[in-house]
Amino acid sequence: MLAYEIGEREDIDTWRAVERPVPVLRDRQVLVAVRAVSLNFRDVLLATKNYGFPVAGPHIIPGSDGAGVVIETGPAVTRWKVGDRVVGTFVESWIGGRQPLDSFQTQRCGLLDGMLAQMVAMDQDGLVAIPEHLDFVEGSTLPVAGVTSWNALFGLRPLMPGETVLTLGTGGVSTFAIQFARAAGAQVISTSSSDEKLGKARALGAHDTINYRTHPEWQLEARRLTGGRGVDHVIDIGGKGTTSRAIASVRPGGIVSLLGASPGELLDPVSLLGTSAILRGMNVGSREMFEAMNAAITLHGIRPVIARTYAFEYAKEALLALTRGEHVGKIVVEVPPLAG
Protein backbone atom coordinates (compact mmCIF):
# COMPACT_ATOMS: atom_id res chain seq x y z
CA MET A 1 0.00 0.00 0.00
CA LEU A 2 1.00 3.66 -0.41
CA ALA A 3 1.87 5.75 2.63
CA TYR A 4 3.94 8.71 3.73
CA GLU A 5 6.61 8.72 6.44
CA ILE A 6 7.83 11.77 8.30
CA GLY A 7 11.52 11.01 7.68
CA GLU A 8 14.34 12.72 9.55
CA ARG A 9 12.29 15.81 10.48
CA GLU A 10 14.94 18.22 9.25
CA ASP A 11 12.64 20.65 7.44
CA ILE A 12 9.22 21.08 5.87
CA ASP A 13 10.23 18.81 2.94
CA THR A 14 10.84 15.83 5.22
CA TRP A 15 7.77 13.76 4.22
CA ARG A 16 8.54 10.88 1.86
CA ALA A 17 6.24 8.58 -0.10
CA VAL A 18 6.83 4.86 0.59
CA GLU A 19 5.36 1.40 -0.01
CA ARG A 20 4.27 -0.46 3.12
CA PRO A 21 2.61 -3.83 3.73
CA VAL A 22 -1.07 -3.79 4.64
CA PRO A 23 -1.26 -3.87 8.49
CA VAL A 24 -2.04 -7.18 10.19
CA LEU A 25 -4.86 -6.80 12.71
CA ARG A 26 -4.70 -7.57 16.40
CA ASP A 27 -7.81 -8.92 18.15
CA ARG A 28 -9.39 -5.55 19.04
CA GLN A 29 -8.38 -3.67 15.92
CA VAL A 30 -10.20 -2.72 12.75
CA LEU A 31 -8.66 -2.13 9.33
CA VAL A 32 -9.72 1.21 7.85
CA ALA A 33 -9.38 2.10 4.17
CA VAL A 34 -8.51 5.79 4.49
CA ARG A 35 -10.23 8.19 2.11
CA ALA A 36 -9.14 11.61 3.39
CA VAL A 37 -6.63 13.13 5.82
CA SER A 38 -6.81 16.72 7.05
CA LEU A 39 -3.70 18.61 8.11
CA ASN A 40 -3.01 20.61 11.26
CA PHE A 41 -0.23 23.04 12.12
CA ARG A 42 1.00 20.29 14.42
CA ASP A 43 2.09 18.48 11.24
CA VAL A 44 4.42 21.38 10.45
CA LEU A 45 5.87 21.28 13.98
CA LEU A 46 6.43 17.52 13.70
CA ALA A 47 8.20 17.87 10.36
CA THR A 48 10.62 20.47 11.71
CA LYS A 49 11.43 19.07 15.18
CA ASN A 50 9.45 21.86 16.85
CA TYR A 51 6.84 19.61 18.44
CA GLY A 52 7.59 19.48 22.15
CA PHE A 53 6.05 16.11 22.96
CA PRO A 54 7.00 12.42 22.39
CA VAL A 55 7.41 11.38 18.75
CA ALA A 56 8.43 7.99 17.37
CA GLY A 57 11.36 7.49 15.01
CA PRO A 58 11.78 8.52 11.37
CA HIS A 59 9.38 5.92 9.92
CA ILE A 60 6.19 7.14 11.56
CA ILE A 61 3.21 7.88 9.31
CA PRO A 62 2.13 11.56 9.54
CA GLY A 63 -1.37 13.02 9.69
CA SER A 64 -3.37 12.54 12.88
CA ASP A 65 -6.79 13.22 11.32
CA GLY A 66 -8.20 10.68 8.89
CA ALA A 67 -11.57 9.33 7.76
CA GLY A 68 -12.43 6.17 5.88
CA VAL A 69 -14.39 2.94 5.84
CA VAL A 70 -13.99 -0.25 7.88
CA ILE A 71 -12.98 -3.14 5.60
CA GLU A 72 -11.96 -5.78 8.16
CA THR A 73 -12.39 -6.40 11.90
CA GLY A 74 -10.39 -8.36 14.44
CA PRO A 75 -12.03 -11.31 16.24
CA ALA A 76 -12.68 -9.36 19.46
CA VAL A 77 -14.19 -6.27 17.81
CA THR A 78 -17.76 -5.47 18.89
CA ARG A 79 -18.17 -1.74 18.13
CA TRP A 80 -17.78 -1.78 14.34
CA LYS A 81 -18.65 -3.78 11.25
CA VAL A 82 -17.39 -3.85 7.68
CA GLY A 83 -18.78 -0.88 5.75
CA ASP A 84 -18.99 1.56 8.68
CA ARG A 85 -17.78 5.09 7.90
CA VAL A 86 -15.41 6.13 10.67
CA VAL A 87 -12.93 8.78 11.75
CA GLY A 88 -10.13 8.26 14.25
CA THR A 89 -9.84 10.00 17.61
CA PHE A 90 -6.66 11.97 18.29
CA VAL A 91 -5.86 10.37 21.68
CA GLU A 92 -6.77 6.71 21.33
CA SER A 93 -6.85 6.01 25.09
CA TRP A 94 -8.97 9.03 26.11
CA ILE A 95 -12.53 7.71 26.16
CA GLY A 96 -14.06 10.14 28.66
CA GLY A 97 -13.50 12.00 31.91
CA ARG A 98 -10.13 13.50 32.72
CA GLN A 99 -7.23 13.35 30.32
CA PRO A 100 -5.45 10.03 31.00
CA LEU A 101 -1.86 9.87 32.14
CA ASP A 102 -0.84 8.02 28.97
CA SER A 103 -2.44 10.53 26.59
CA PHE A 104 0.87 11.53 25.01
CA GLN A 105 1.74 7.89 24.46
CA THR A 106 -1.47 7.19 22.54
CA GLN A 107 -1.61 10.25 20.29
CA ARG A 108 -2.06 9.52 16.62
CA CYS A 109 1.10 10.58 14.79
CA GLY A 110 3.07 10.81 18.02
CA LEU A 111 4.11 7.42 19.28
CA LEU A 112 1.36 5.83 17.19
CA ASP A 113 1.29 5.95 13.40
CA GLY A 114 -0.84 8.61 11.79
CA MET A 115 -3.39 8.30 8.99
CA LEU A 116 -1.66 9.36 5.75
CA ALA A 117 -1.74 5.88 4.23
CA GLN A 118 -4.18 3.81 2.20
CA MET A 119 -4.82 1.44 5.12
CA VAL A 120 -4.46 1.85 8.87
CA ALA A 121 -5.10 -0.56 11.76
CA MET A 122 -6.79 1.11 14.74
CA ASP A 123 -8.10 0.02 18.11
CA GLN A 124 -11.89 -0.24 18.05
CA ASP A 125 -12.12 2.26 20.92
CA GLY A 126 -10.23 4.93 18.97
CA LEU A 127 -12.92 5.54 16.36
CA VAL A 128 -16.22 7.41 16.04
CA ALA A 129 -18.85 7.36 13.32
CA ILE A 130 -18.83 10.13 10.71
CA PRO A 131 -22.04 12.22 10.84
CA GLU A 132 -24.27 11.00 8.02
CA HIS A 133 -24.49 14.34 6.20
CA LEU A 134 -20.70 14.69 5.94
CA ASP A 135 -18.45 13.12 3.32
CA PHE A 136 -14.98 11.68 4.00
CA VAL A 137 -13.20 14.97 3.30
CA GLU A 138 -15.43 16.81 5.78
CA GLY A 139 -15.25 13.99 8.31
CA SER A 140 -11.45 14.04 8.28
CA THR A 141 -11.41 17.58 9.69
CA LEU A 142 -13.14 16.67 12.94
CA PRO A 143 -10.58 14.95 15.24
CA VAL A 144 -8.25 17.84 16.15
CA ALA A 145 -9.76 21.11 14.93
CA GLY A 146 -13.35 20.13 15.69
CA VAL A 147 -12.84 18.46 19.05
CA THR A 148 -10.38 21.13 20.23
CA SER A 149 -12.96 23.83 19.51
CA TRP A 150 -15.69 21.82 21.22
CA ASN A 151 -13.54 21.19 24.31
CA ALA A 152 -12.58 24.87 24.50
CA LEU A 153 -16.19 25.99 24.48
CA PHE A 154 -17.93 23.20 26.38
CA GLY A 155 -15.32 21.06 28.14
CA LEU A 156 -14.56 23.03 31.31
CA ARG A 157 -17.59 25.29 31.69
CA PRO A 158 -20.20 25.05 28.94
CA LEU A 159 -20.69 28.15 26.83
CA MET A 160 -24.04 29.80 27.57
CA PRO A 161 -26.37 31.72 25.26
CA GLY A 162 -25.55 35.43 25.25
CA GLU A 163 -21.90 34.95 26.20
CA THR A 164 -19.13 36.22 23.93
CA VAL A 165 -16.42 34.16 22.22
CA LEU A 166 -13.27 35.65 20.70
CA THR A 167 -11.61 33.55 17.98
CA LEU A 168 -8.10 34.26 16.67
CA GLY A 169 -7.41 33.69 12.98
CA THR A 170 -9.46 31.72 10.46
CA GLY A 171 -7.90 28.27 10.54
CA GLY A 172 -9.76 25.05 11.25
CA VAL A 173 -10.12 25.48 15.02
CA SER A 174 -11.43 29.02 14.69
CA THR A 175 -13.90 28.28 11.90
CA PHE A 176 -15.35 25.41 13.93
CA ALA A 177 -15.50 27.64 17.01
CA ILE A 178 -17.45 30.32 15.13
CA GLN A 179 -20.04 27.76 14.03
CA PHE A 180 -20.32 26.03 17.42
CA ALA A 181 -20.60 29.32 19.32
CA ARG A 182 -23.23 30.68 16.95
CA ALA A 183 -25.25 27.46 17.23
CA ALA A 184 -25.12 27.81 21.04
CA GLY A 185 -26.55 31.34 20.89
CA ALA A 186 -23.30 33.12 21.74
CA GLN A 187 -21.87 36.34 20.30
CA VAL A 188 -18.71 35.84 18.22
CA ILE A 189 -15.82 38.24 17.62
CA SER A 190 -13.21 37.06 15.10
CA THR A 191 -9.75 38.40 14.31
CA SER A 192 -7.59 38.13 11.19
CA SER A 193 -4.99 40.15 9.30
CA SER A 194 -7.15 39.99 6.16
CA ASP A 195 -10.42 41.80 5.52
CA GLU A 196 -11.28 39.13 2.95
CA LYS A 197 -10.92 36.41 5.57
CA LEU A 198 -12.95 38.46 8.04
CA GLY A 199 -15.72 38.63 5.47
CA LYS A 200 -15.74 34.82 5.39
CA ALA A 201 -15.81 34.74 9.20
CA ARG A 202 -18.91 36.95 9.15
CA ALA A 203 -20.51 34.66 6.60
CA LEU A 204 -19.93 31.75 9.00
CA GLY A 205 -21.64 33.61 11.84
CA ALA A 206 -19.19 36.05 13.44
CA HIS A 207 -21.06 39.13 14.71
CA ASP A 208 -18.01 41.42 14.91
CA THR A 209 -14.53 41.28 13.40
CA ILE A 210 -11.14 42.84 14.15
CA ASN A 211 -8.30 43.27 11.68
CA TYR A 212 -5.26 42.95 13.92
CA ARG A 213 -3.05 44.77 11.41
CA THR A 214 -5.14 47.91 11.77
CA HIS A 215 -5.82 47.17 15.46
CA PRO A 216 -2.56 45.65 16.77
CA GLU A 217 -3.81 46.07 20.35
CA TRP A 218 -6.83 43.96 19.46
CA GLN A 219 -7.58 43.16 23.08
CA LEU A 220 -8.64 46.79 23.54
CA GLU A 221 -10.94 46.58 20.53
CA ALA A 222 -12.45 43.35 21.91
CA ARG A 223 -13.18 45.10 25.19
CA ARG A 224 -14.68 48.05 23.33
CA LEU A 225 -16.96 45.75 21.35
CA THR A 226 -18.22 44.25 24.62
CA GLY A 227 -18.87 47.64 26.22
CA GLY A 228 -15.74 47.34 28.38
CA ARG A 229 -16.93 44.10 29.96
CA GLY A 230 -14.55 41.70 28.20
CA VAL A 231 -15.26 38.40 26.49
CA ASP A 232 -16.19 35.13 28.17
CA HIS A 233 -14.06 32.74 26.10
CA VAL A 234 -10.94 33.21 23.99
CA ILE A 235 -9.73 30.52 21.58
CA ASP A 236 -5.97 31.29 21.69
CA ILE A 237 -4.06 29.53 18.91
CA GLY A 238 -0.74 30.46 20.49
CA GLY A 239 0.72 32.96 18.04
CA LYS A 240 3.42 35.45 18.94
CA GLY A 241 2.19 37.68 21.73
CA THR A 242 -1.38 36.42 21.61
CA THR A 243 -1.72 34.93 25.09
CA SER A 244 -1.02 38.09 27.09
CA ARG A 245 -3.50 39.97 24.90
CA ALA A 246 -6.03 37.14 25.21
CA ILE A 247 -5.86 37.39 29.00
CA ALA A 248 -6.30 41.17 28.78
CA SER A 249 -9.43 40.71 26.65
CA VAL A 250 -11.45 38.49 29.02
CA ARG A 251 -13.98 39.46 31.63
CA PRO A 252 -13.42 38.52 35.30
CA GLY A 253 -13.49 34.73 35.47
CA GLY A 254 -13.25 34.39 31.69
CA ILE A 255 -11.54 31.40 30.07
CA VAL A 256 -8.54 31.50 27.73
CA SER A 257 -8.15 28.13 26.02
CA LEU A 258 -4.49 27.81 25.00
CA LEU A 259 -4.00 25.60 21.95
CA GLY A 260 -0.34 26.32 21.26
CA ALA A 261 2.58 28.38 22.45
CA SER A 262 5.09 30.72 20.83
CA PRO A 263 8.73 30.20 21.91
CA GLY A 264 9.84 32.87 24.35
CA GLU A 265 6.32 33.98 25.25
CA LEU A 266 6.44 35.69 28.66
CA LEU A 267 3.34 36.04 30.82
CA ASP A 268 2.80 38.31 33.77
CA PRO A 269 1.04 36.30 36.51
CA VAL A 270 -0.45 39.53 37.82
CA SER A 271 -2.51 39.74 34.63
CA LEU A 272 -4.28 36.53 35.61
CA LEU A 273 -4.80 37.73 39.17
CA GLY A 274 -6.17 41.00 37.88
CA THR A 275 -9.02 39.35 36.00
CA SER A 276 -9.32 36.01 37.83
CA ALA A 277 -9.08 34.55 34.33
CA ILE A 278 -8.60 30.85 33.73
CA LEU A 279 -5.70 30.00 31.39
CA ARG A 280 -6.36 26.47 30.22
CA GLY A 281 -4.08 24.20 28.23
CA MET A 282 -5.70 21.38 26.24
CA ASN A 283 -4.66 18.18 24.49
CA VAL A 284 -7.62 18.19 22.06
CA GLY A 285 -10.29 16.10 23.86
CA SER A 286 -11.90 12.74 24.56
CA ARG A 287 -14.01 10.37 22.49
CA GLU A 288 -16.97 11.32 24.66
CA MET A 289 -16.51 14.97 23.64
CA PHE A 290 -16.13 13.89 20.01
CA GLU A 291 -19.44 12.04 20.09
CA ALA A 292 -21.23 14.96 21.78
CA MET A 293 -19.80 17.32 19.15
CA ASN A 294 -20.97 15.04 16.34
CA ALA A 295 -24.48 15.05 17.80
CA ALA A 296 -24.48 18.86 17.70
CA ILE A 297 -23.03 18.88 14.17
CA THR A 298 -25.85 16.57 13.06
CA LEU A 299 -28.59 18.52 14.83
CA HIS A 300 -27.52 21.88 13.40
CA GLY A 301 -26.41 20.59 10.00
CA ILE A 302 -22.94 22.10 10.51
CA ARG A 303 -20.43 21.51 7.71
CA PRO A 304 -16.67 21.97 8.18
CA VAL A 305 -15.02 24.69 6.12
CA ILE A 306 -12.72 23.16 3.49
CA ALA A 307 -10.12 25.55 2.10
CA ARG A 308 -8.66 23.16 -0.48
CA THR A 309 -8.15 19.47 -1.18
CA TYR A 310 -4.97 17.94 -2.62
CA ALA A 311 -4.38 14.63 -4.37
CA PHE A 312 -2.34 12.09 -2.41
CA GLU A 313 0.77 12.58 -4.56
CA TYR A 314 0.74 16.29 -3.68
CA ALA A 315 0.62 15.83 0.10
CA LYS A 316 3.93 17.65 0.58
CA GLU A 317 2.56 20.62 -1.35
CA ALA A 318 -0.47 20.57 0.96
CA LEU A 319 1.82 20.75 3.99
CA LEU A 320 3.71 23.66 2.45
CA ALA A 321 0.42 25.45 1.75
CA LEU A 322 -0.46 25.08 5.43
CA THR A 323 2.69 27.02 6.41
CA ARG A 324 1.68 29.99 4.26
CA GLY A 325 -1.46 30.61 6.30
CA GLU A 326 -3.49 31.87 3.35
CA HIS A 327 -6.38 29.45 3.89
CA VAL A 328 -9.71 29.72 5.68
CA GLY A 329 -10.74 26.42 7.27
CA LYS A 330 -9.01 23.10 6.60
CA ILE A 331 -6.55 21.72 4.06
CA VAL A 332 -7.25 18.06 3.19
CA VAL A 333 -5.36 15.33 1.32
CA GLU A 334 -7.54 12.79 -0.50
CA VAL A 335 -6.31 9.18 -0.37
CA PRO A 336 -6.88 6.81 -3.32
CA PRO A 337 -8.25 3.28 -2.73
CA LEU A 338 -5.83 0.36 -2.83
CA ALA A 339 -5.73 -1.06 -6.35
CA GLY A 340 -7.41 -4.42 -6.71
Coordinates of C-alpha atoms in Angstrom, one line a residue:
M1 CA 0.0 0.0 0.0
L2 CA 1.0 3.7 -0.4
A3 CA 1.9 5.7 2.6
Y4 CA 3.9 8.7 3.7
E5 CA 6.6 8.7 6.4
I6 CA 7.8 11.8 8.3
G7 CA 11.5 11.0 7.7
E8 CA 14.3 12.7 9.6
R9 CA 12.3 15.8 10.5
E10 CA 14.9 18.2 9.3
D11 CA 12.6 20.7 7.4
I12 CA 9.2 21.1 5.9
D13 CA 10.2 18.8 2.9
T14 CA 10.8 15.8 5.2
W15 CA 7.8 13.8 4.2
R16 CA 8.5 10.9 1.9
A17 CA 6.2 8.6 -0.1
V18 CA 6.8 4.9 0.6
E19 CA 5.4 1.4 0.0
R20 CA 4.3 -0.5 3.1
P21 CA 2.6 -3.8 3.7
V22 CA -1.1 -3.8 4.6
P23 CA -1.3 -3.9 8.5
V24 CA -2.0 -7.2 10.2
L25 CA -4.9 -6.8 12.7
R26 CA -4.7 -7.6 16.4
D27 CA -7.8 -8.9 18.1
R28 CA -9.4 -5.5 19.0
Q29 CA -8.4 -3.7 15.9
V30 CA -10.2 -2.7 12.7
L31 CA -8.7 -2.1 9.3
V32 CA -9.7 1.2 7.8
A33 CA -9.4 2.1 4.2
V34 CA -8.5 5.8 4.5
R35 CA -10.2 8.2 2.1
A36 CA -9.1 11.6 3.4
V37 CA -6.6 13.1 5.8
S38 CA -6.8 16.7 7.0
L39 CA -3.7 18.6 8.1
N40 CA -3.0 20.6 11.3
F41 CA -0.2 23.0 12.1
R42 CA 1.0 20.3 14.4
D43 CA 2.1 18.5 11.2
V44 CA 4.4 21.4 10.4
L45 CA 5.9 21.3 14.0
L46 CA 6.4 17.5 13.7
A47 CA 8.2 17.9 10.4
T48 CA 10.6 20.5 11.7
K49 CA 11.4 19.1 15.2
N50 CA 9.5 21.9 16.8
Y51 CA 6.8 19.6 18.4
G52 CA 7.6 19.5 22.2
F53 CA 6.0 16.1 23.0
P54 CA 7.0 12.4 22.4
V55 CA 7.4 11.4 18.8
A56 CA 8.4 8.0 17.4
G57 CA 11.4 7.5 15.0
P58 CA 11.8 8.5 11.4
H59 CA 9.4 5.9 9.9
I60 CA 6.2 7.1 11.6
I61 CA 3.2 7.9 9.3
P62 CA 2.1 11.6 9.5
G63 CA -1.4 13.0 9.7
S64 CA -3.4 12.5 12.9
D65 CA -6.8 13.2 11.3
G66 CA -8.2 10.7 8.9
A67 CA -11.6 9.3 7.8
G68 CA -12.4 6.2 5.9
V69 CA -14.4 2.9 5.8
V70 CA -14.0 -0.3 7.9
I71 CA -13.0 -3.1 5.6
E72 CA -12.0 -5.8 8.2
T73 CA -12.4 -6.4 11.9
G74 CA -10.4 -8.4 14.4
P75 CA -12.0 -11.3 16.2
A76 CA -12.7 -9.4 19.5
V77 CA -14.2 -6.3 17.8
T78 CA -17.8 -5.5 18.9
R79 CA -18.2 -1.7 18.1
W80 CA -17.8 -1.8 14.3
K81 CA -18.7 -3.8 11.3
V82 CA -17.4 -3.8 7.7
G83 CA -18.8 -0.9 5.7
D84 CA -19.0 1.6 8.7
R85 CA -17.8 5.1 7.9
V86 CA -15.4 6.1 10.7
V87 CA -12.9 8.8 11.8
G88 CA -10.1 8.3 14.3
T89 CA -9.8 10.0 17.6
F90 CA -6.7 12.0 18.3
V91 CA -5.9 10.4 21.7
E92 CA -6.8 6.7 21.3
S93 CA -6.8 6.0 25.1
W94 CA -9.0 9.0 26.1
I95 CA -12.5 7.7 26.2
G96 CA -14.1 10.1 28.7
G97 CA -13.5 12.0 31.9
R98 CA -10.1 13.5 32.7
Q99 CA -7.2 13.4 30.3
P100 CA -5.5 10.0 31.0
L101 CA -1.9 9.9 32.1
D102 CA -0.8 8.0 29.0
S103 CA -2.4 10.5 26.6
F104 CA 0.9 11.5 25.0
Q105 CA 1.7 7.9 24.5
T106 CA -1.5 7.2 22.5
Q107 CA -1.6 10.2 20.3
R108 CA -2.1 9.5 16.6
C109 CA 1.1 10.6 14.8
G110 CA 3.1 10.8 18.0
L111 CA 4.1 7.4 19.3
L112 CA 1.4 5.8 17.2
D113 CA 1.3 5.9 13.4
G114 CA -0.8 8.6 11.8
M115 CA -3.4 8.3 9.0
L116 CA -1.7 9.4 5.8
A117 CA -1.7 5.9 4.2
Q118 CA -4.2 3.8 2.2
M119 CA -4.8 1.4 5.1
V120 CA -4.5 1.8 8.9
A121 CA -5.1 -0.6 11.8
M122 CA -6.8 1.1 14.7
D123 CA -8.1 0.0 18.1
Q124 CA -11.9 -0.2 18.1
D125 CA -12.1 2.3 20.9
G126 CA -10.2 4.9 19.0
L127 CA -12.9 5.5 16.4
V128 CA -16.2 7.4 16.0
A129 CA -18.8 7.4 13.3
I130 CA -18.8 10.1 10.7
P131 CA -22.0 12.2 10.8
E132 CA -24.3 11.0 8.0
H133 CA -24.5 14.3 6.2
L134 CA -20.7 14.7 5.9
D135 CA -18.5 13.1 3.3
F136 CA -15.0 11.7 4.0
V137 CA -13.2 15.0 3.3
E138 CA -15.4 16.8 5.8
G139 CA -15.3 14.0 8.3
S140 CA -11.5 14.0 8.3
T141 CA -11.4 17.6 9.7
L142 CA -13.1 16.7 12.9
P143 CA -10.6 15.0 15.2
V144 CA -8.3 17.8 16.2
A145 CA -9.8 21.1 14.9
G146 CA -13.3 20.1 15.7
V147 CA -12.8 18.5 19.1
T148 CA -10.4 21.1 20.2
S149 CA -13.0 23.8 19.5
W150 CA -15.7 21.8 21.2
N151 CA -13.5 21.2 24.3
A152 CA -12.6 24.9 24.5
L153 CA -16.2 26.0 24.5
F154 CA -17.9 23.2 26.4
G155 CA -15.3 21.1 28.1
L156 CA -14.6 23.0 31.3
R157 CA -17.6 25.3 31.7
P158 CA -20.2 25.1 28.9
L159 CA -20.7 28.1 26.8
M160 CA -24.0 29.8 27.6
P161 CA -26.4 31.7 25.3
G162 CA -25.6 35.4 25.2
E163 CA -21.9 34.9 26.2
T164 CA -19.1 36.2 23.9
V165 CA -16.4 34.2 22.2
L166 CA -13.3 35.6 20.7
T167 CA -11.6 33.5 18.0
L168 CA -8.1 34.3 16.7
G169 CA -7.4 33.7 13.0
T170 CA -9.5 31.7 10.5
G171 CA -7.9 28.3 10.5
G172 CA -9.8 25.1 11.3
V173 CA -10.1 25.5 15.0
S174 CA -11.4 29.0 14.7
T175 CA -13.9 28.3 11.9
F176 CA -15.3 25.4 13.9
A177 CA -15.5 27.6 17.0
I178 CA -17.5 30.3 15.1
Q179 CA -20.0 27.8 14.0
F180 CA -20.3 26.0 17.4
A181 CA -20.6 29.3 19.3
R182 CA -23.2 30.7 16.9
A183 CA -25.3 27.5 17.2
A184 CA -25.1 27.8 21.0
G185 CA -26.6 31.3 20.9
A186 CA -23.3 33.1 21.7
Q187 CA -21.9 36.3 20.3
V188 CA -18.7 35.8 18.2
I189 CA -15.8 38.2 17.6
S190 CA -13.2 37.1 15.1
T191 CA -9.7 38.4 14.3
S192 CA -7.6 38.1 11.2
S193 CA -5.0 40.1 9.3
S194 CA -7.2 40.0 6.2
D195 CA -10.4 41.8 5.5
E196 CA -11.3 39.1 2.9
K197 CA -10.9 36.4 5.6
L198 CA -12.9 38.5 8.0
G199 CA -15.7 38.6 5.5
K200 CA -15.7 34.8 5.4
A201 CA -15.8 34.7 9.2
R202 CA -18.9 37.0 9.2
A203 CA -20.5 34.7 6.6
L204 CA -19.9 31.7 9.0
G205 CA -21.6 33.6 11.8
A206 CA -19.2 36.1 13.4
H207 CA -21.1 39.1 14.7
D208 CA -18.0 41.4 14.9
T209 CA -14.5 41.3 13.4
I210 CA -11.1 42.8 14.1
N211 CA -8.3 43.3 11.7
Y212 CA -5.3 43.0 13.9
R213 CA -3.1 44.8 11.4
T214 CA -5.1 47.9 11.8
H215 CA -5.8 47.2 15.5
P216 CA -2.6 45.6 16.8
E217 CA -3.8 46.1 20.3
W218 CA -6.8 44.0 19.5
Q219 CA -7.6 43.2 23.1
L220 CA -8.6 46.8 23.5
E221 CA -10.9 46.6 20.5
A222 CA -12.5 43.3 21.9
R223 CA -13.2 45.1 25.2
R224 CA -14.7 48.1 23.3
L225 CA -17.0 45.8 21.4
T226 CA -18.2 44.3 24.6
G227 CA -18.9 47.6 26.2
G228 CA -15.7 47.3 28.4
R229 CA -16.9 44.1 30.0
G230 CA -14.5 41.7 28.2
V231 CA -15.3 38.4 26.5
D232 CA -16.2 35.1 28.2
H233 CA -14.1 32.7 26.1
V234 CA -10.9 33.2 24.0
I235 CA -9.7 30.5 21.6
D236 CA -6.0 31.3 21.7
I237 CA -4.1 29.5 18.9
G238 CA -0.7 30.5 20.5
G239 CA 0.7 33.0 18.0
K240 CA 3.4 35.4 18.9
G241 CA 2.2 37.7 21.7
T242 CA -1.4 36.4 21.6
T243 CA -1.7 34.9 25.1
S244 CA -1.0 38.1 27.1
R245 CA -3.5 40.0 24.9
A246 CA -6.0 37.1 25.2
I247 CA -5.9 37.4 29.0
A248 CA -6.3 41.2 28.8
S249 CA -9.4 40.7 26.7
V250 CA -11.4 38.5 29.0
R251 CA -14.0 39.5 31.6
P252 CA -13.4 38.5 35.3
G253 CA -13.5 34.7 35.5
G254 CA -13.2 34.4 31.7
I255 CA -11.5 31.4 30.1
V256 CA -8.5 31.5 27.7
S257 CA -8.2 28.1 26.0
L258 CA -4.5 27.8 25.0
L259 CA -4.0 25.6 21.9
G260 CA -0.3 26.3 21.3
A261 CA 2.6 28.4 22.5
S262 CA 5.1 30.7 20.8
P263 CA 8.7 30.2 21.9
G264 CA 9.8 32.9 24.4
E265 CA 6.3 34.0 25.3
L266 CA 6.4 35.7 28.7
L267 CA 3.3 36.0 30.8
D268 CA 2.8 38.3 33.8
P269 CA 1.0 36.3 36.5
V270 CA -0.5 39.5 37.8
S271 CA -2.5 39.7 34.6
L272 CA -4.3 36.5 35.6
L273 CA -4.8 37.7 39.2
G274 CA -6.2 41.0 37.9
T275 CA -9.0 39.3 36.0
S276 CA -9.3 36.0 37.8
A277 CA -9.1 34.6 34.3
I278 CA -8.6 30.8 33.7
L279 CA -5.7 30.0 31.4
R280 CA -6.4 26.5 30.2
G281 CA -4.1 24.2 28.2
M282 CA -5.7 21.4 26.2
N283 CA -4.7 18.2 24.5
V284 CA -7.6 18.2 22.1
G285 CA -10.3 16.1 23.9
S286 CA -11.9 12.7 24.6
R287 CA -14.0 10.4 22.5
E288 CA -17.0 11.3 24.7
M289 CA -16.5 15.0 23.6
F290 CA -16.1 13.9 20.0
E291 CA -19.4 12.0 20.1
A292 CA -21.2 15.0 21.8
M293 CA -19.8 17.3 19.1
N294 CA -21.0 15.0 16.3
A295 CA -24.5 15.0 17.8
A296 CA -24.5 18.9 17.7
I297 CA -23.0 18.9 14.2
T298 CA -25.8 16.6 13.1
L299 CA -28.6 18.5 14.8
H300 CA -27.5 21.9 13.4
G301 CA -26.4 20.6 10.0
I302 CA -22.9 22.1 10.5
R303 CA -20.4 21.5 7.7
P304 CA -16.7 22.0 8.2
V305 CA -15.0 24.7 6.1
I306 CA -12.7 23.2 3.5
A307 CA -10.1 25.6 2.1
R308 CA -8.7 23.2 -0.5
T309 CA -8.1 19.5 -1.2
Y310 CA -5.0 17.9 -2.6
A311 CA -4.4 14.6 -4.4
F312 CA -2.3 12.1 -2.4
E313 CA 0.8 12.6 -4.6
Y314 CA 0.7 16.3 -3.7
A315 CA 0.6 15.8 0.1
K316 CA 3.9 17.7 0.6
E317 CA 2.6 20.6 -1.4
A318 CA -0.5 20.6 1.0
L319 CA 1.8 20.7 4.0
L320 CA 3.7 23.7 2.4
A321 CA 0.4 25.5 1.8
L322 CA -0.5 25.1 5.4
T323 CA 2.7 27.0 6.4
R324 CA 1.7 30.0 4.3
G325 CA -1.5 30.6 6.3
E326 CA -3.5 31.9 3.3
H327 CA -6.4 29.5 3.9
V328 CA -9.7 29.7 5.7
G329 CA -10.7 26.4 7.3
K330 CA -9.0 23.1 6.6
I331 CA -6.6 21.7 4.1
V332 CA -7.2 18.1 3.2
V333 CA -5.4 15.3 1.3
E334 CA -7.5 12.8 -0.5
V335 CA -6.3 9.2 -0.4
P336 CA -6.9 6.8 -3.3
P337 CA -8.3 3.3 -2.7
L338 CA -5.8 0.4 -2.8
A339 CA -5.7 -1.1 -6.3
G340 CA -7.4 -4.4 -6.7

